[in-house]
PDB file of C-alpha atoms in Angstrom:
ATOM      1  CA  MET A  24       0.000   0.000   0.000  1.00  0.00           C
ATOM      2  CA  LEU A  25       2.822   2.412   0.820  1.00  0.00           C
ATOM      3  CA  HIS A  26       4.156   2.424  -2.734  1.00  0.00           C
ATOM      4  CA  HIS A  27       0.856   3.930  -3.926  1.00  0.00           C
ATOM      5  CA  ILE A  28       1.105   6.972  -1.644  1.00  0.00           C
ATOM      6  CA  PRO A  29       3.707   8.967  -3.656  1.00  0.00           C
ATOM      7  CA  LEU A  30       1.559   8.369  -6.760  1.00  0.00           C
ATOM      8  CA  LEU A  31      -1.494   9.658  -4.922  1.00  0.00           C
ATOM      9  CA  ARG A  32       0.466  12.715  -3.814  1.00  0.00           C
ATOM     10  CA  SER A  33       1.562  13.365  -7.416  1.00  0.00           C
ATOM     11  CA  ASN A  34      -1.945  12.913  -8.802  1.00  0.00           C
ATOM     12  CA  VAL A  35      -3.418  15.354  -6.310  1.00  0.00           C
ATOM     13  CA  ILE A  36      -0.780  17.986  -7.091  1.00  0.00           C
ATOM     14  CA  ASN A  37      -1.180  17.536 -10.860  1.00  0.00           C
ATOM     15  CA  LEU A  38      -4.949  17.763 -10.627  1.00  0.00           C
ATOM     16  CA  VAL A  39      -4.797  20.996  -8.685  1.00  0.00           C
ATOM     17  CA  ALA A  40      -2.218  22.468 -11.078  1.00  0.00           C
ATOM     18  CA  THR A  41      -3.780  21.484 -14.419  1.00  0.00           C
ATOM     19  CA  HIS A  42      -7.487  20.847 -13.987  1.00  0.00           C
ATOM     20  CA  ARG A  43      -9.568  23.524 -15.735  1.00  0.00           C
ATOM     21  CA  PRO A  44     -12.355  24.341 -15.322  1.00  0.00           C
ATOM     22  CA  CYS A  45     -12.772  23.433 -11.718  1.00  0.00           C
ATOM     23  CA  GLN A  46     -15.290  20.711 -10.961  1.00  0.00           C
ATOM     24  CA  LEU A  47     -17.621  21.324  -8.061  1.00  0.00           C
ATOM     25  CA  LEU A  48     -19.114  18.988  -5.483  1.00  0.00           C
ATOM     26  CA  SER A  49     -22.485  19.990  -4.110  1.00  0.00           C
ATOM     27  CA  PHE A  50     -23.436  19.376  -0.503  1.00  0.00           C
ATOM     28  CA  PRO A  51     -26.725  20.280   1.244  1.00  0.00           C
ATOM     29  CA  PHE A  52     -25.528  23.705   2.344  1.00  0.00           C
ATOM     30  CA  PHE A  53     -22.437  24.499   0.275  1.00  0.00           C
ATOM     31  CA  THR A  54     -20.463  23.731  -2.879  1.00  0.00           C
ATOM     32  CA  VAL A  55     -16.713  23.107  -2.943  1.00  0.00           C
ATOM     33  CA  PRO A  56     -14.130  22.404  -5.674  1.00  0.00           C
ATOM     34  CA  ILE A  57     -13.334  18.714  -6.018  1.00  0.00           C
ATOM     35  CA  GLU A  58      -9.645  19.610  -5.777  1.00  0.00           C
ATOM     36  CA  MET A  59     -10.162  20.850  -2.229  1.00  0.00           C
ATOM     37  CA  VAL A  60     -11.817  17.570  -1.296  1.00  0.00           C
ATOM     38  CA  LEU A  61      -8.849  15.615  -2.652  1.00  0.00           C
ATOM     39  CA  ILE A  62      -6.366  17.859  -0.882  1.00  0.00           C
ATOM     40  CA  GLN A  63      -8.218  17.411   2.380  1.00  0.00           C
ATOM     41  CA  PHE A  64      -8.261  13.661   1.809  1.00  0.00           C
ATOM     42  CA  TYR A  65      -4.518  13.589   1.292  1.00  0.00           C
ATOM     43  CA  TYR A  66      -3.540  15.739   4.220  1.00  0.00           C
ATOM     44  CA  TYR A  67      -5.990  14.375   6.773  1.00  0.00           C
ATOM     45  CA  ILE A  68      -6.192  10.718   5.777  1.00  0.00           C
ATOM     46  CA  VAL A  69      -2.961   9.787   4.029  1.00  0.00           C
ATOM     47  CA  ASN A  70      -0.725  11.788   6.348  1.00  0.00           C
ATOM     48  CA  ASP A  71      -2.408  10.200   9.358  1.00  0.00           C
ATOM     49  CA  LEU A  72      -1.804   6.790   7.830  1.00  0.00           C
ATOM     50  CA  LEU A  73       1.858   7.565   7.255  1.00  0.00           C
ATOM     51  CA  ALA A  74       2.250   8.826  10.806  1.00  0.00           C
ATOM     52  CA  PHE A  75       0.703   5.633  12.150  1.00  0.00           C
ATOM     53  CA  ILE A  76       2.972   3.411  10.058  1.00  0.00           C
ATOM     54  CA  ARG A  77       6.161   5.334  10.802  1.00  0.00           C
ATOM     55  CA  VAL A  78       5.702   5.467  14.568  1.00  0.00           C
ATOM     56  CA  PRO A  79       7.259   2.319  16.048  1.00  0.00           C
ATOM     57  CA  MET A  80       4.887   0.312  18.183  1.00  0.00           C
ATOM     58  CA  SER A  81       6.079   0.060  21.768  1.00  0.00           C
ATOM     59  CA  PHE A  82       6.132  -3.394  23.322  1.00  0.00           C
ATOM     60  CA  PHE A  83       5.336  -1.878  26.712  1.00  0.00           C
ATOM     61  CA  SER A  84       2.753   0.753  27.508  1.00  0.00           C
ATOM     62  CA  ARG A  85       3.804   4.217  28.614  1.00  0.00           C
ATOM     63  CA  LYS A  86       2.673   3.314  32.126  1.00  0.00           C
ATOM     64  CA  MET A  87       4.958   0.281  32.143  1.00  0.00           C
ATOM     65  CA  ASP A  88       7.879   2.314  30.770  1.00  0.00           C
ATOM     66  CA  TYR A  89       7.519   4.890  33.527  1.00  0.00           C
ATOM     67  CA  ALA A  90       7.115   2.240  36.223  1.00  0.00           C
ATOM     68  CA  LEU A  91      10.452   0.744  35.173  1.00  0.00           C
ATOM     69  CA  LEU A  92      12.054   4.199  35.254  1.00  0.00           C
ATOM     70  CA  VAL A  93      10.678   4.830  38.742  1.00  0.00           C
ATOM     71  CA  LEU A  94      11.876   1.484  40.089  1.00  0.00           C
ATOM     72  CA  SER A  95      15.337   1.865  38.560  1.00  0.00           C
ATOM     73  CA  HIS A  96      15.654   5.427  39.862  1.00  0.00           C
ATOM     74  CA  LEU A  97      14.714   4.422  43.396  1.00  0.00           C
ATOM     75  CA  HIS A  98      17.128   1.501  43.255  1.00  0.00           C
ATOM     76  CA  GLY A  99      19.888   4.004  42.535  1.00  0.00           C
ATOM     77  CA  ASN A 100      18.684   6.266  45.360  1.00  0.00           C
ATOM     78  CA  PRO A 101      18.319   3.984  48.395  1.00  0.00           C
ATOM     79  CA  ASP A 102      17.516   6.943  50.660  1.00  0.00           C
ATOM     80  CA  GLY A 103      14.446   7.632  48.562  1.00  0.00           C
ATOM     81  CA  SER A 104      13.150  10.359  46.274  1.00  0.00           C
ATOM     82  CA  SER A 105      10.119  12.593  46.233  1.00  0.00           C
ATOM     83  CA  ALA A 106       7.473  12.474  43.547  1.00  0.00           C
ATOM     84  CA  ARG A 107       8.488  16.008  42.580  1.00  0.00           C
ATOM     85  CA  GLU A 108      12.089  14.918  41.941  1.00  0.00           C
ATOM     86  CA  ILE A 109      11.036  11.907  39.888  1.00  0.00           C
ATOM     87  CA  SER A 110       8.511  13.929  37.909  1.00  0.00           C
ATOM     88  CA  ALA A 111      11.111  16.571  37.056  1.00  0.00           C
ATOM     89  CA  LYS A 112      13.847  14.092  36.146  1.00  0.00           C
ATOM     90  CA  PHE A 113      11.765  12.012  33.743  1.00  0.00           C
ATOM     91  CA  SER A 114       9.264  14.685  32.620  1.00  0.00           C
ATOM     92  CA  ILE A 115       6.274  12.705  33.858  1.00  0.00           C
ATOM     93  CA  SER A 116       3.102  14.600  34.704  1.00  0.00           C
ATOM     94  CA  ARG A 117       2.432  14.631  38.440  1.00  0.00           C
ATOM     95  CA  PRO A 118      -1.094  13.130  38.219  1.00  0.00           C
ATOM     96  CA  PHE A 119       0.083  10.285  35.970  1.00  0.00           C
ATOM     97  CA  LEU A 120       3.098   9.631  38.192  1.00  0.00           C
ATOM     98  CA  ALA A 121       0.933   9.684  41.318  1.00  0.00           C
ATOM     99  CA  ASN A 122      -1.220   6.920  39.852  1.00  0.00           C
ATOM    100  CA  ILE A 123       1.841   4.788  39.104  1.00  0.00           C
ATOM    101  CA  MET A 124       3.376   5.370  42.551  1.00  0.00           C
ATOM    102  CA  LYS A 125       0.111   4.513  44.271  1.00  0.00           C
ATOM    103  CA  THR A 126      -0.077   1.229  42.382  1.00  0.00           C
ATOM    104  CA  LEU A 127       3.548   0.321  43.108  1.00  0.00           C
ATOM    105  CA  CYS A 128       3.042   1.069  46.801  1.00  0.00           C
ATOM    106  CA  HIS A 129      -0.170  -0.961  46.911  1.00  0.00           C
ATOM    107  CA  HIS A 130       1.602  -4.010  45.489  1.00  0.00           C
ATOM    108  CA  GLY A 131       4.533  -3.763  47.875  1.00  0.00           C
ATOM    109  CA  TYR A 132       7.278  -2.479  45.607  1.00  0.00           C
ATOM    110  CA  LEU A 133       7.609   0.888  47.329  1.00  0.00           C
ATOM    111  CA  SER A 134       7.135   2.464  50.715  1.00  0.00           C
ATOM    112  CA  SER A 135       5.980   6.068  51.024  1.00  0.00           C
ATOM    113  CA  HIS A 136       6.772   8.565  53.762  1.00  0.00           C
ATOM    114  CA  ARG A 137       4.862  11.793  54.259  1.00  0.00           C
ATOM    115  CA  GLY A 138       6.201  15.101  55.464  1.00  0.00           C
ATOM    116  CA  VAL A 139       8.711  17.728  54.410  1.00  0.00           C
ATOM    117  CA  HIS A 140      11.395  15.116  53.877  1.00  0.00           C
ATOM    118  CA  GLY A 141       9.009  12.447  52.699  1.00  0.00           C
ATOM    119  CA  GLY A 142       9.279  10.428  49.544  1.00  0.00           C
ATOM    120  CA  TYR A 143       9.351   6.914  48.160  1.00  0.00           C
ATOM    121  CA  VAL A 144      11.748   4.056  48.847  1.00  0.00           C
ATOM    122  CA  LEU A 145      12.181   0.772  46.984  1.00  0.00           C
ATOM    123  CA  ILE A 146      11.517  -2.029  49.482  1.00  0.00           C
ATOM    124  CA  ARG A 147      11.668  -5.105  47.247  1.00  0.00           C
ATOM    125  CA  LYS A 148      14.915  -6.466  45.902  1.00  0.00           C
ATOM    126  CA  PRO A 149      15.298  -6.046  42.137  1.00  0.00           C
ATOM    127  CA  LYS A 150      16.122  -9.749  41.785  1.00  0.00           C
ATOM    128  CA  ASP A 151      12.659 -10.548  43.152  1.00  0.00           C
ATOM    129  CA  ILE A 152      10.789  -8.309  40.689  1.00  0.00           C
ATOM    130  CA  THR A 153      10.036  -9.698  37.231  1.00  0.00           C
ATOM    131  CA  LEU A 154       8.678  -7.833  34.225  1.00  0.00           C
ATOM    132  CA  ALA A 155       5.564 -10.003  34.365  1.00  0.00           C
ATOM    133  CA  ASP A 156       5.062  -9.020  38.024  1.00  0.00           C
ATOM    134  CA  ILE A 157       5.124  -5.325  37.183  1.00  0.00           C
ATOM    135  CA  MET A 158       2.772  -5.673  34.220  1.00  0.00           C
ATOM    136  CA  GLN A 159       0.314  -7.679  36.300  1.00  0.00           C
ATOM    137  CA  SER A 160       0.475  -5.125  39.127  1.00  0.00           C
ATOM    138  CA  LEU A 161      -0.279  -2.311  36.686  1.00  0.00           C
ATOM    139  CA  ASP A 162      -3.284  -4.327  35.464  1.00  0.00           C
ATOM    140  CA  GLU A 163      -1.665  -4.589  32.053  1.00  0.00           C
ATOM    141  CA  PRO A 164      -1.058  -8.322  31.559  1.00  0.00           C
ATOM    142  CA  PHE A 165       0.820  -9.251  28.405  1.00  0.00           C
ATOM    143  CA  HIS A 166      -1.257 -10.122  25.335  1.00  0.00           C
ATOM    144  CA  LEU A 167       0.566 -10.546  22.033  1.00  0.00           C
ATOM    145  CA  THR A 168      -2.688 -10.877  20.090  1.00  0.00           C
ATOM    146  CA  ASP A 169      -6.375 -10.330  20.714  1.00  0.00           C
ATOM    147  CA  CYS A 170      -7.014 -14.084  20.884  1.00  0.00           C
ATOM    148  CA  SER A 171      -4.530 -14.458  23.746  1.00  0.00           C
ATOM    149  CA  LYS A 172      -6.894 -12.509  26.008  1.00  0.00           C
ATOM    150  CA  ASP A 173      -9.664 -14.056  28.093  1.00  0.00           C
ATOM    151  CA  ILE A 174     -12.386 -15.195  25.723  1.00  0.00           C
ATOM    152  CA  GLU A 175     -14.922 -12.637  26.972  1.00  0.00           C
ATOM    153  CA  LYS A 176     -12.469  -9.828  26.099  1.00  0.00           C
ATOM    154  CA  GLN A 177     -11.694 -11.010  22.577  1.00  0.00           C
ATOM    155  CA  THR A 178     -12.932  -8.775  19.766  1.00  0.00           C
ATOM    156  CA  CYS A 179     -11.243 -10.191  16.645  1.00  0.00           C
ATOM    157  CA  SER A 180     -13.843 -11.144  14.041  1.00  0.00           C
ATOM    158  CA  ALA A 181     -11.553 -13.848  12.608  1.00  0.00           C
ATOM    159  CA  ARG A 182     -10.968 -15.707  15.858  1.00  0.00           C
ATOM    160  CA  THR A 183     -13.117 -18.725  14.905  1.00  0.00           C
ATOM    161  CA  PHE A 184     -11.274 -19.439  11.635  1.00  0.00           C
ATOM    162  CA  CYS A 185      -7.895 -17.690  11.997  1.00  0.00           C
ATOM    163  CA  PRO A 186      -5.131 -19.805  10.367  1.00  0.00           C
ATOM    164  CA  ILE A 187      -2.339 -18.374  12.558  1.00  0.00           C
ATOM    165  CA  ARG A 188      -4.094 -18.471  15.915  1.00  0.00           C
ATOM    166  CA  THR A 189      -2.369 -21.645  17.142  1.00  0.00           C
ATOM    167  CA  GLY A 190       1.051 -20.529  15.965  1.00  0.00           C
ATOM    168  CA  MET A 191       0.745 -17.067  17.513  1.00  0.00           C
ATOM    169  CA  SER A 192      -0.439 -18.656  20.743  1.00  0.00           C
ATOM    170  CA  GLY A 193       2.878 -20.487  20.901  1.00  0.00           C
ATOM    171  CA  VAL A 194       4.811 -17.260  20.289  1.00  0.00           C
ATOM    172  CA  HIS A 195       2.738 -15.562  22.992  1.00  0.00           C
ATOM    173  CA  ASP A 196       3.628 -18.275  25.515  1.00  0.00           C
ATOM    174  CA  ARG A 197       7.335 -18.061  24.699  1.00  0.00           C
ATOM    175  CA  ILE A 198       7.456 -14.289  25.120  1.00  0.00           C
ATOM    176  CA  ARG A 199       5.472 -14.552  28.349  1.00  0.00           C
ATOM    177  CA  THR A 200       8.117 -17.001  29.595  1.00  0.00           C
ATOM    178  CA  ILE A 201      10.724 -14.303  29.066  1.00  0.00           C
ATOM    179  CA  LEU A 202       8.655 -11.711  30.933  1.00  0.00           C
ATOM    180  CA  LYS A 203       8.312 -14.103  33.865  1.00  0.00           C
ATOM    181  CA  ASP A 204      12.022 -14.855  33.865  1.00  0.00           C
ATOM    182  CA  VAL A 205      13.675 -11.466  33.361  1.00  0.00           C
ATOM    183  CA  THR A 206      14.058  -9.490  36.569  1.00  0.00           C
ATOM    184  CA  LEU A 207      14.553  -5.820  37.303  1.00  0.00           C
ATOM    185  CA  ALA A 208      18.058  -6.731  38.485  1.00  0.00           C
ATOM    186  CA  GLU A 209      18.933  -7.956  34.986  1.00  0.00           C
ATOM    187  CA  ILE A 210      17.637  -4.753  33.433  1.00  0.00           C
ATOM    188  CA  LEU A 211      19.702  -2.662  35.828  1.00  0.00           C
ATOM    189  CA  ASP A 212      22.769  -4.838  35.223  1.00  0.00           C
ATOM    190  CA  PRO A 213      22.484  -7.159  32.187  1.00  0.00           C
ATOM    191  CA  THR A 214      25.677  -8.995  33.202  1.00  0.00           C
ATOM    192  CA  ILE A 215      24.068 -10.418  36.345  1.00  0.00           C
ATOM    193  CA  ARG A 216      22.220 -13.312  34.748  1.00  0.00           C
ATOM    194  CA  PRO A 217      21.363 -13.115  31.073  1.00  0.00           C
ATOM    195  CA  SER A 218      18.968 -16.039  31.415  1.00  0.00           C
ATOM    196  CA  VAL A 219      17.004 -15.858  28.213  1.00  0.00           C
ATOM    197  CA  THR A 220      17.193 -13.847  25.023  1.00  0.00           C
ATOM    198  CA  LEU A 221      14.605 -13.353  22.321  1.00  0.00           C
ATOM    199  CA  GLN A 222      16.617 -13.691  19.130  1.00  0.00           C
ATOM    200  CA  PHE A 223      15.701 -13.076  15.516  1.00  0.00           C
ATOM    201  CA  GLY A 224      13.086 -15.585  14.455  1.00  0.00           C
ATOM    202  CA  LEU A 225      11.596 -15.629  17.960  1.00  0.00           C
ATOM    203  CA  GLU A 226      13.851 -18.470  19.122  1.00  0.00           C
ATOM    204  CA  LEU A 227      14.472 -18.753  22.844  1.00  0.00           C
ATOM    205  CA  VAL A 228      18.122 -19.416  23.575  1.00  0.00           C
ATOM    206  CA  SER A 229      19.323 -20.131  27.083  1.00  0.00           C
ATOM    207  CA  HIS A 230      22.537 -18.363  28.065  1.00  0.00           C
ATOM    208  CA  GLY A 231      22.898 -19.507  31.619  1.00  0.00           C
ATOM    209  CA  THR A 232      21.281 -21.144  34.585  1.00  0.00           C
ATOM    210  CA  ASN A 233      19.190 -19.601  37.319  1.00  0.00           C
ATOM    211  CA  LYS A 234      21.073 -18.621  40.418  1.00  0.00           C
TER     212      LYS A 234
END
């Protein structure tokens, strides 16, 4: 589909430059040149499509990304940090950060202290925190595809006859194994225990044994 977009761009420009006389489209309350309709189509539809395709899809949600930043920051600051400091350092809005901190405290990752010198402290060891733990705590369990969700949450119209459903289910399980195995400690220091790696072709290769 992408190779048609430059042609569409060229056709729109040529039409605007050479089309005489101008054709009109009539609507209930107004009439507009057809060129304007095409220009609007290009800039509002095609550009949006290009933006969507060019933006890389993130494996983790923004909430998960920030939770990892918070946990890593507090690990490096054992005396604790205030929400204001964390918000300023990572440019996270205070309300959004407050929601993340509340969740992490509720699930026992952090401890909060009120007062002038209050703040947050990491109270769980990084080696005991897995990526799957954090995602589950944030109520964002991993789902590679729609059909890997609970059946009542599935929305894919092809789920009853999808030819790749079984294969993708296997890929989903293998990636979930990684999320359950990789700890925050490994992210902070990848040399600690590089237990599993997702290589090209989605092949799991063991690089060590659990300690």
